[in-house]
Amino acid sequence: MADLLNKKVKHSGKFGVGTVIEQDDTSITVEFPLKTCKFQYPAAFEKFLTVEDSALADVVNADLAAFFIQEIAKRNPDVLDYDFLKFLLVK
């Protein structure tokens, strides 16, 4: 999992650039200039947030890919093999 605490992120909409002030396994809290918002991690990085640091963005993208694989496996337990999907992610 990416360590985003005290890192800059950019919101794709009206909030602009903010700083991650809290993080746990499933969410991050970002302090923007006008508002503090809590987002689901890593799902928020699909559409709403981007990381300013490119090396850190690679870790976030890997977390996001793993998140989607888990979601696909949960929704299709009879069709998809989670271990096989993880194998594909590593390749």
mmCIF file of N, CA, C and O in Angstrom:
data_model
loop_
_atom_site.group_PDB
_atom_site.id
_atom_site.type_symbol
_atom_site.label_atom_id
_atom_site.label_comp_id
_atom_site.label_asym_id
_atom_site.label_seq_id
_atom_site.Cartn_x
_atom_site.Cartn_y
_atom_site.Cartn_z
ATOM 1 N N MET A 1 0.841 -1.181 0.000
ATOM 2 C CA MET A 1 0.000 0.000 0.000
ATOM 3 C C MET A 1 0.888 1.247 0.000
ATOM 4 O O MET A 1 1.886 1.331 0.692
ATOM 5 N N ALA A 2 0.495 2.190 -0.806
ATOM 6 C CA ALA A 2 1.246 3.441 -0.905
ATOM 7 C C ALA A 2 1.126 4.244 0.386
ATOM 8 O O ALA A 2 0.053 4.324 0.971
ATOM 9 N N ASP A 3 2.222 4.813 0.824
ATOM 10 C CA ASP A 3 2.211 5.696 1.989
ATOM 11 C C ASP A 3 1.949 7.112 1.494
ATOM 12 O O ASP A 3 2.835 7.771 0.953
ATOM 13 N N LEU A 4 0.719 7.569 1.665
ATOM 14 C CA LEU A 4 0.322 8.869 1.144
ATOM 15 C C LEU A 4 0.287 9.967 2.195
ATOM 16 O O LEU A 4 0.021 11.132 1.859
ATOM 17 N N LEU A 5 0.537 9.628 3.429
ATOM 18 C CA LEU A 5 0.468 10.613 4.502
ATOM 19 C C LEU A 5 1.411 11.789 4.210
ATOM 20 O O LEU A 5 2.580 11.606 3.881
ATOM 21 N N ASN A 6 0.846 12.979 4.272
ATOM 22 C CA ASN A 6 1.556 14.239 4.016
ATOM 23 C C ASN A 6 1.979 14.435 2.564
ATOM 24 O O ASN A 6 2.807 15.303 2.277
ATOM 25 N N LYS A 7 1.410 13.637 1.653
ATOM 26 C CA LYS A 7 1.713 13.779 0.231
ATOM 27 C C LYS A 7 0.647 14.637 -0.442
ATOM 28 O O LYS A 7 -0.488 14.729 0.009
ATOM 29 N N LYS A 8 1.017 15.268 -1.539
ATOM 30 C CA LYS A 8 0.108 16.117 -2.304
ATOM 31 C C LYS A 8 -0.681 15.267 -3.297
ATOM 32 O O LYS A 8 -0.115 14.409 -3.978
ATOM 33 N N VAL A 9 -1.981 15.526 -3.367
ATOM 34 C CA VAL A 9 -2.852 14.912 -4.358
ATOM 35 C C VAL A 9 -3.684 16.009 -5.002
ATOM 36 O O VAL A 9 -3.903 17.068 -4.411
ATOM 37 N N LYS A 10 -4.117 15.736 -6.226
ATOM 38 C CA LYS A 10 -4.921 16.718 -6.945
ATOM 39 C C LYS A 10 -6.297 16.139 -7.224
ATOM 40 O O LYS A 10 -6.423 15.026 -7.734
ATOM 41 N N HIS A 11 -7.326 16.909 -6.900
ATOM 42 C CA HIS A 11 -8.700 16.525 -7.169
ATOM 43 C C HIS A 11 -9.048 16.946 -8.592
ATOM 44 O O HIS A 11 -8.692 18.049 -9.025
ATOM 45 N N SER A 12 -9.747 16.073 -9.315
ATOM 46 C CA SER A 12 -10.068 16.365 -10.715
ATOM 47 C C SER A 12 -11.150 17.425 -10.872
ATOM 48 O O SER A 12 -11.332 17.966 -11.956
ATOM 49 N N GLY A 13 -11.838 17.738 -9.806
ATOM 50 C CA GLY A 13 -12.916 18.727 -9.875
ATOM 51 C C GLY A 13 -12.541 20.040 -9.237
ATOM 52 O O GLY A 13 -11.468 20.593 -9.481
ATOM 53 N N LYS A 14 -13.380 20.495 -8.351
ATOM 54 C CA LYS A 14 -13.275 21.857 -7.819
ATOM 55 C C LYS A 14 -12.343 22.049 -6.630
ATOM 56 O O LYS A 14 -12.062 23.172 -6.254
ATOM 57 N N PHE A 15 -11.844 20.977 -6.024
ATOM 58 C CA PHE A 15 -11.078 21.137 -4.786
ATOM 59 C C PHE A 15 -9.613 21.502 -4.990
ATOM 60 O O PHE A 15 -8.979 22.038 -4.103
ATOM 61 N N GLY A 16 -9.043 21.177 -6.152
ATOM 62 C CA GLY A 16 -7.648 21.523 -6.425
ATOM 63 C C GLY A 16 -6.666 20.578 -5.759
ATOM 64 O O GLY A 16 -6.923 19.393 -5.602
ATOM 65 N N VAL A 17 -5.523 21.119 -5.343
ATOM 66 C CA VAL A 17 -4.453 20.324 -4.730
ATOM 67 C C VAL A 17 -4.624 20.348 -3.221
ATOM 68 O O VAL A 17 -4.902 21.388 -2.623
ATOM 69 N N GLY A 18 -4.450 19.162 -2.622
ATOM 70 C CA GLY A 18 -4.551 19.056 -1.172
ATOM 71 C C GLY A 18 -3.488 18.125 -0.627
ATOM 72 O O GLY A 18 -2.722 17.518 -1.380
ATOM 73 N N THR A 19 -3.457 17.995 0.696
ATOM 74 C CA THR A 19 -2.486 17.161 1.393
ATOM 75 C C THR A 19 -3.216 16.058 2.143
ATOM 76 O O THR A 19 -4.204 16.319 2.830
ATOM 77 N N VAL A 20 -2.702 14.832 2.016
ATOM 78 C CA VAL A 20 -3.283 13.707 2.744
ATOM 79 C C VAL A 20 -2.913 13.857 4.219
ATOM 80 O O VAL A 20 -1.738 13.932 4.568
ATOM 81 N N ILE A 21 -3.928 13.941 5.073
ATOM 82 C CA ILE A 21 -3.680 14.148 6.506
ATOM 83 C C ILE A 21 -3.991 12.914 7.340
ATOM 84 O O ILE A 21 -3.561 12.829 8.490
ATOM 85 N N GLU A 22 -4.725 11.952 6.777
ATOM 86 C CA GLU A 22 -5.009 10.684 7.448
ATOM 87 C C GLU A 22 -5.085 9.583 6.408
ATOM 88 O O GLU A 22 -5.513 9.826 5.280
ATOM 89 N N GLN A 23 -4.665 8.375 6.808
ATOM 90 C CA GLN A 23 -4.728 7.236 5.903
ATOM 91 C C GLN A 23 -4.887 5.963 6.715
ATOM 92 O O GLN A 23 -4.241 5.792 7.751
ATOM 93 N N ASP A 24 -5.792 5.082 6.237
ATOM 94 C CA ASP A 24 -5.868 3.728 6.779
ATOM 95 C C ASP A 24 -5.982 2.771 5.599
ATOM 96 O O ASP A 24 -5.780 3.174 4.457
ATOM 97 N N ASP A 25 -6.306 1.517 5.838
ATOM 98 C CA ASP A 25 -6.322 0.520 4.765
ATOM 99 C C ASP A 25 -7.366 0.783 3.690
ATOM 100 O O ASP A 25 -7.208 0.347 2.552
ATOM 101 N N THR A 26 -8.432 1.491 4.023
ATOM 102 C CA THR A 26 -9.536 1.639 3.072
ATOM 103 C C THR A 26 -9.903 3.082 2.740
ATOM 104 O O THR A 26 -10.790 3.307 1.921
ATOM 105 N N SER A 27 -9.247 4.053 3.358
ATOM 106 C CA SER A 27 -9.607 5.446 3.075
ATOM 107 C C SER A 27 -8.432 6.395 3.319
ATOM 108 O O SER A 27 -7.481 6.061 4.017
ATOM 109 N N ILE A 28 -8.566 7.577 2.706
ATOM 110 C CA ILE A 28 -7.632 8.670 2.976
ATOM 111 C C ILE A 28 -8.456 9.929 3.222
ATOM 112 O O ILE A 28 -9.565 10.065 2.714
ATOM 113 N N THR A 29 -7.914 10.815 4.032
ATOM 114 C CA THR A 29 -8.528 12.115 4.263
ATOM 115 C C THR A 29 -7.583 13.170 3.719
ATOM 116 O O THR A 29 -6.389 13.168 4.032
ATOM 117 N N VAL A 30 -8.145 14.043 2.876
ATOM 118 C CA VAL A 30 -7.336 15.053 2.204
ATOM 119 C C VAL A 30 -7.803 16.437 2.629
ATOM 120 O O VAL A 30 -8.999 16.738 2.599
ATOM 121 N N GLU A 31 -6.847 17.258 3.030
ATOM 122 C CA GLU A 31 -7.128 18.647 3.393
ATOM 123 C C GLU A 31 -6.854 19.524 2.172
ATOM 124 O O GLU A 31 -5.707 19.660 1.735
ATOM 125 N N PHE A 32 -7.928 20.057 1.608
ATOM 126 C CA PHE A 32 -7.845 20.994 0.491
ATOM 127 C C PHE A 32 -7.907 22.412 1.052
ATOM 128 O O PHE A 32 -8.237 22.599 2.225
ATOM 129 N N PRO A 33 -7.626 23.426 0.254
ATOM 130 C CA PRO A 33 -7.652 24.802 0.774
ATOM 131 C C PRO A 33 -8.988 25.208 1.417
ATOM 132 O O PRO A 33 -8.990 25.910 2.424
ATOM 133 N N LEU A 34 -10.106 24.733 0.854
ATOM 134 C CA LEU A 34 -11.402 25.172 1.375
ATOM 135 C C LEU A 34 -12.202 24.097 2.089
ATOM 136 O O LEU A 34 -13.244 24.399 2.690
ATOM 137 N N LYS A 35 -11.750 22.839 2.026
ATOM 138 C CA LYS A 35 -12.546 21.758 2.585
ATOM 139 C C LYS A 35 -11.674 20.537 2.824
ATOM 140 O O LYS A 35 -10.736 20.280 2.079
ATOM 141 N N THR A 36 -12.012 19.751 3.847
ATOM 142 C CA THR A 36 -11.359 18.473 4.096
ATOM 143 C C THR A 36 -12.330 17.371 3.690
ATOM 144 O O THR A 36 -13.502 17.407 4.073
ATOM 145 N N CYS A 37 -11.837 16.401 2.898
ATOM 146 C CA CYS A 37 -12.689 15.343 2.363
ATOM 147 C C CYS A 37 -12.070 13.971 2.620
ATOM 148 O O CYS A 37 -10.854 13.816 2.558
ATOM 149 N N LYS A 38 -12.945 12.983 2.843
ATOM 150 C CA LYS A 38 -12.526 11.608 3.008
ATOM 151 C C LYS A 38 -12.887 10.835 1.742
ATOM 152 O O LYS A 38 -13.979 10.985 1.208
ATOM 153 N N PHE A 39 -11.938 10.010 1.259
ATOM 154 C CA PHE A 39 -12.126 9.239 0.036
ATOM 155 C C PHE A 39 -11.822 7.763 0.292
ATOM 156 O O PHE A 39 -10.969 7.431 1.106
ATOM 157 N N GLN A 40 -12.496 6.901 -0.472
ATOM 158 C CA GLN A 40 -12.190 5.481 -0.420
ATOM 159 C C GLN A 40 -10.851 5.254 -1.116
ATOM 160 O O GLN A 40 -10.605 5.789 -2.204
ATOM 161 N N TYR A 41 -9.985 4.476 -0.452
ATOM 162 C CA TYR A 41 -8.683 4.164 -1.050
ATOM 163 C C TYR A 41 -8.673 2.706 -1.469
ATOM 164 O O TYR A 41 -9.100 1.858 -0.695
ATOM 165 N N PRO A 42 -8.187 2.424 -2.642
ATOM 166 C CA PRO A 42 -7.594 3.279 -3.667
ATOM 167 C C PRO A 42 -8.589 3.741 -4.738
ATOM 168 O O PRO A 42 -8.206 4.417 -5.690
ATOM 169 N N ALA A 43 -9.868 3.371 -4.591
ATOM 170 C CA ALA A 43 -10.859 3.618 -5.646
ATOM 171 C C ALA A 43 -10.929 5.080 -6.089
ATOM 172 O O ALA A 43 -11.173 5.358 -7.269
ATOM 173 N N ALA A 44 -10.703 6.015 -5.190
ATOM 174 C CA ALA A 44 -10.794 7.439 -5.539
ATOM 175 C C ALA A 44 -9.785 7.840 -6.616
ATOM 176 O O ALA A 44 -9.981 8.831 -7.323
ATOM 177 N N PHE A 45 -8.719 7.062 -6.753
ATOM 178 C CA PHE A 45 -7.696 7.397 -7.740
ATOM 179 C C PHE A 45 -8.074 6.962 -9.150
ATOM 180 O O PHE A 45 -7.359 7.255 -10.099
ATOM 181 N N GLU A 46 -9.219 6.290 -9.285
ATOM 182 C CA GLU A 46 -9.678 5.952 -10.630
ATOM 183 C C GLU A 46 -10.189 7.201 -11.349
ATOM 184 O O GLU A 46 -9.876 7.421 -12.514
ATOM 185 N N LYS A 47 -10.974 8.036 -10.642
ATOM 186 C CA LYS A 47 -11.613 9.174 -11.303
ATOM 187 C C LYS A 47 -11.368 10.525 -10.632
ATOM 188 O O LYS A 47 -11.366 11.551 -11.294
ATOM 189 N N PHE A 48 -11.202 10.541 -9.313
ATOM 190 C CA PHE A 48 -11.235 11.810 -8.592
ATOM 191 C C PHE A 48 -9.877 12.387 -8.210
ATOM 192 O O PHE A 48 -9.723 13.602 -8.155
ATOM 193 N N LEU A 49 -8.917 11.542 -7.922
ATOM 194 C CA LEU A 49 -7.632 12.019 -7.396
ATOM 195 C C LEU A 49 -6.468 11.538 -8.247
ATOM 196 O O LEU A 49 -6.529 10.469 -8.852
ATOM 197 N N THR A 50 -5.404 12.333 -8.249
ATOM 198 C CA THR A 50 -4.126 11.924 -8.825
ATOM 199 C C THR A 50 -3.031 12.306 -7.834
ATOM 200 O O THR A 50 -3.182 13.246 -7.055
ATOM 201 N N VAL A 51 -1.928 11.575 -7.894
ATOM 202 C CA VAL A 51 -0.781 11.851 -7.035
ATOM 203 C C VAL A 51 0.202 12.699 -7.823
ATOM 204 O O VAL A 51 0.454 12.437 -9.002
ATOM 205 N N GLU A 52 0.766 13.698 -7.194
ATOM 206 C CA GLU A 52 1.706 14.574 -7.888
ATOM 207 C C GLU A 52 3.066 13.918 -8.114
ATOM 208 O O GLU A 52 3.717 14.181 -9.100
ATOM 209 N N ASP A 53 3.484 13.024 -7.234
ATOM 210 C CA ASP A 53 4.769 12.330 -7.329
ATOM 211 C C ASP A 53 4.617 11.120 -8.262
ATOM 212 O O ASP A 53 3.847 10.213 -7.989
ATOM 213 N N SER A 54 5.357 11.090 -9.373
ATOM 214 C CA SER A 54 5.179 10.026 -10.372
ATOM 215 C C SER A 54 5.581 8.646 -9.858
ATOM 216 O O SER A 54 4.956 7.648 -10.219
ATOM 217 N N ALA A 55 6.614 8.556 -9.031
ATOM 218 C CA ALA A 55 7.009 7.262 -8.468
ATOM 219 C C ALA A 55 5.917 6.730 -7.539
ATOM 220 O O ALA A 55 5.601 5.535 -7.544
ATOM 221 N N LEU A 56 5.350 7.607 -6.756
ATOM 222 C CA LEU A 56 4.269 7.222 -5.857
ATOM 223 C C LEU A 56 3.014 6.862 -6.658
ATOM 224 O O LEU A 56 2.262 5.968 -6.274
ATOM 225 N N ALA A 57 2.811 7.526 -7.786
ATOM 226 C CA ALA A 57 1.662 7.220 -8.646
ATOM 227 C C ALA A 57 1.721 5.775 -9.129
ATOM 228 O O ALA A 57 0.675 5.115 -9.240
ATOM 229 N N ASP A 58 2.911 5.252 -9.389
ATOM 230 C CA ASP A 58 3.044 3.854 -9.800
ATOM 231 C C ASP A 58 2.557 2.906 -8.714
ATOM 232 O O ASP A 58 1.892 1.912 -8.997
ATOM 233 N N VAL A 59 2.863 3.211 -7.468
ATOM 234 C CA VAL A 59 2.414 2.377 -6.343
ATOM 235 C C VAL A 59 0.899 2.473 -6.193
ATOM 236 O O VAL A 59 0.220 1.462 -5.989
ATOM 237 N N VAL A 60 0.358 3.669 -6.305
ATOM 238 C CA VAL A 60 -1.088 3.861 -6.213
ATOM 239 C C VAL A 60 -1.786 3.096 -7.338
ATOM 240 O O VAL A 60 -2.807 2.433 -7.111
ATOM 241 N N ASN A 61 -1.237 3.161 -8.545
ATOM 242 C CA ASN A 61 -1.838 2.438 -9.665
ATOM 243 C C ASN A 61 -1.807 0.929 -9.452
ATOM 244 O O ASN A 61 -2.757 0.230 -9.816
ATOM 245 N N ALA A 62 -0.750 0.412 -8.858
ATOM 246 C CA ALA A 62 -0.684 -1.013 -8.534
ATOM 247 C C ALA A 62 -1.734 -1.365 -7.478
ATOM 248 O O ALA A 62 -2.399 -2.406 -7.580
ATOM 249 N N ASP A 63 -1.901 -0.503 -6.479
ATOM 250 C CA ASP A 63 -2.939 -0.721 -5.463
ATOM 251 C C ASP A 63 -4.323 -0.701 -6.105
ATOM 252 O O ASP A 63 -5.195 -1.509 -5.768
ATOM 253 N N LEU A 64 -4.523 0.208 -7.036
ATOM 254 C CA LEU A 64 -5.802 0.325 -7.724
ATOM 255 C C LEU A 64 -6.081 -0.924 -8.564
ATOM 256 O O LEU A 64 -7.195 -1.457 -8.550
ATOM 257 N N ALA A 65 -5.082 -1.422 -9.268
ATOM 258 C CA ALA A 65 -5.242 -2.644 -10.064
ATOM 259 C C ALA A 65 -5.588 -3.831 -9.166
ATOM 260 O O ALA A 65 -6.491 -4.619 -9.481
ATOM 261 N N ALA A 66 -4.896 -3.957 -8.046
ATOM 262 C CA ALA A 66 -5.179 -5.045 -7.098
ATOM 263 C C ALA A 66 -6.598 -4.917 -6.544
ATOM 264 O O ALA A 66 -7.308 -5.924 -6.381
ATOM 265 N N PHE A 67 -7.023 -3.691 -6.259
ATOM 266 C CA PHE A 67 -8.374 -3.447 -5.763
ATOM 267 C C PHE A 67 -9.410 -3.929 -6.769
ATOM 268 O O PHE A 67 -10.380 -4.601 -6.424
ATOM 269 N N PHE A 68 -9.216 -3.596 -8.042
ATOM 270 C CA PHE A 68 -10.177 -4.007 -9.067
ATOM 271 C C PHE A 68 -10.191 -5.516 -9.256
ATOM 272 O O PHE A 68 -11.246 -6.109 -9.475
ATOM 273 N N ILE A 69 -9.045 -6.149 -9.173
ATOM 274 C CA ILE A 69 -8.997 -7.610 -9.270
ATOM 275 C C ILE A 69 -9.796 -8.231 -8.132
ATOM 276 O O ILE A 69 -10.572 -9.167 -8.338
ATOM 277 N N GLN A 70 -9.640 -7.710 -6.926
ATOM 278 C CA GLN A 70 -10.413 -8.226 -5.790
ATOM 279 C C GLN A 70 -11.901 -8.023 -6.005
ATOM 280 O O GLN A 70 -12.705 -8.906 -5.706
ATOM 281 N N GLU A 71 -12.290 -6.859 -6.525
ATOM 282 C CA GLU A 71 -13.711 -6.588 -6.763
ATOM 283 C C GLU A 71 -14.280 -7.528 -7.830
ATOM 284 O O GLU A 71 -15.388 -8.030 -7.689
ATOM 285 N N ILE A 72 -13.534 -7.754 -8.887
ATOM 286 C CA ILE A 72 -13.979 -8.670 -9.940
ATOM 287 C C ILE A 72 -14.143 -10.076 -9.381
ATOM 288 O O ILE A 72 -15.147 -10.751 -9.643
ATOM 289 N N ALA A 73 -13.169 -10.517 -8.611
ATOM 290 C CA ALA A 73 -13.233 -11.861 -8.034
ATOM 291 C C ALA A 73 -14.409 -12.002 -7.060
ATOM 292 O O ALA A 73 -15.067 -13.038 -7.034
ATOM 293 N N LYS A 74 -14.691 -10.955 -6.290
ATOM 294 C CA LYS A 74 -15.823 -11.000 -5.355
ATOM 295 C C LYS A 74 -17.150 -11.109 -6.092
ATOM 296 O O LYS A 74 -18.058 -11.805 -5.664
ATOM 297 N N ARG A 75 -17.259 -10.395 -7.192
ATOM 298 C CA ARG A 75 -18.533 -10.349 -7.929
ATOM 299 C C ARG A 75 -18.735 -11.564 -8.818
ATOM 300 O O ARG A 75 -19.842 -11.816 -9.272
ATOM 301 N N ASN A 76 -17.662 -12.279 -9.119
ATOM 302 C CA ASN A 76 -17.740 -13.431 -10.020
ATOM 303 C C ASN A 76 -17.016 -14.642 -9.425
ATOM 304 O O ASN A 76 -16.134 -15.205 -10.069
ATOM 305 N N PRO A 77 -17.383 -15.067 -8.230
ATOM 306 C CA PRO A 77 -16.609 -16.119 -7.569
ATOM 307 C C PRO A 77 -16.640 -17.458 -8.298
ATOM 308 O O PRO A 77 -15.686 -18.236 -8.195
ATOM 309 N N ASP A 78 -17.692 -17.742 -9.052
ATOM 310 C CA ASP A 78 -17.781 -19.019 -9.752
ATOM 311 C C ASP A 78 -17.059 -19.012 -11.092
ATOM 312 O O ASP A 78 -16.775 -20.060 -11.652
ATOM 313 N N VAL A 79 -16.760 -17.831 -11.599
ATOM 314 C CA VAL A 79 -16.171 -17.723 -12.923
ATOM 315 C C VAL A 79 -14.680 -17.411 -12.857
ATOM 316 O O VAL A 79 -13.898 -17.925 -13.639
ATOM 317 N N LEU A 80 -14.287 -16.566 -11.930
ATOM 318 C CA LEU A 80 -12.911 -16.089 -11.889
ATOM 319 C C LEU A 80 -12.156 -16.641 -10.695
ATOM 320 O O LEU A 80 -12.693 -16.770 -9.608
ATOM 321 N N ASP A 81 -10.914 -16.936 -10.916
ATOM 322 C CA ASP A 81 -10.025 -17.422 -9.870
ATOM 323 C C ASP A 81 -9.148 -16.254 -9.401
ATOM 324 O O ASP A 81 -8.336 -15.740 -10.174
ATOM 325 N N TYR A 82 -9.303 -15.856 -8.152
ATOM 326 C CA TYR A 82 -8.569 -14.709 -7.611
ATOM 327 C C TYR A 82 -7.061 -14.896 -7.742
ATOM 328 O O TYR A 82 -6.339 -13.985 -8.130
ATOM 329 N N ASP A 83 -6.557 -16.092 -7.447
ATOM 330 C CA ASP A 83 -5.115 -16.330 -7.552
ATOM 331 C C ASP A 83 -4.625 -16.177 -8.987
ATOM 332 O O ASP A 83 -3.544 -15.650 -9.235
ATOM 333 N N PHE A 84 -5.437 -16.610 -9.948
ATOM 334 C CA PHE A 84 -5.067 -16.444 -11.352
ATOM 335 C C PHE A 84 -5.042 -14.965 -11.736
ATOM 336 O O PHE A 84 -4.136 -14.507 -12.425
ATOM 337 N N LEU A 85 -6.020 -14.205 -11.253
ATOM 338 C CA LEU A 85 -6.041 -12.775 -11.541
ATOM 339 C C LEU A 85 -4.821 -12.072 -10.940
ATOM 340 O O LEU A 85 -4.238 -11.185 -11.557
ATOM 341 N N LYS A 86 -4.426 -12.468 -9.730
ATOM 342 C CA LYS A 86 -3.221 -11.901 -9.125
ATOM 343 C C LYS A 86 -1.997 -12.233 -9.965
ATOM 344 O O LYS A 86 -1.115 -11.403 -10.169
ATOM 345 N N PHE A 87 -1.948 -13.455 -10.496
ATOM 346 C CA PHE A 87 -0.847 -13.874 -11.358
ATOM 347 C C PHE A 87 -0.768 -12.971 -12.590
ATOM 348 O O PHE A 87 0.298 -12.529 -12.990
ATOM 349 N N LEU A 88 -1.920 -12.668 -13.186
ATOM 350 C CA LEU A 88 -1.951 -11.797 -14.359
ATOM 351 C C LEU A 88 -1.456 -10.402 -14.027
ATOM 352 O O LEU A 88 -0.780 -9.763 -14.827
ATOM 353 N N LEU A 89 -1.798 -9.909 -12.837
ATOM 354 C CA LEU A 89 -1.364 -8.584 -12.427
ATOM 355 C C LEU A 89 0.160 -8.511 -12.314
ATOM 356 O O LEU A 89 0.765 -7.523 -12.711
ATOM 357 N N VAL A 90 0.768 -9.557 -11.803
ATOM 358 C CA VAL A 90 2.222 -9.593 -11.629
ATOM 359 C C VAL A 90 2.921 -9.603 -12.973
ATOM 360 O O VAL A 90 3.974 -9.012 -13.155
ATOM 361 N N LYS A 91 2.334 -10.263 -13.956
ATOM 362 C CA LYS A 91 2.935 -10.350 -15.299
ATOM 363 C C LYS A 91 2.908 -9.013 -15.918
ATOM 364 O O LYS A 91 3.337 -8.297 -16.453
#
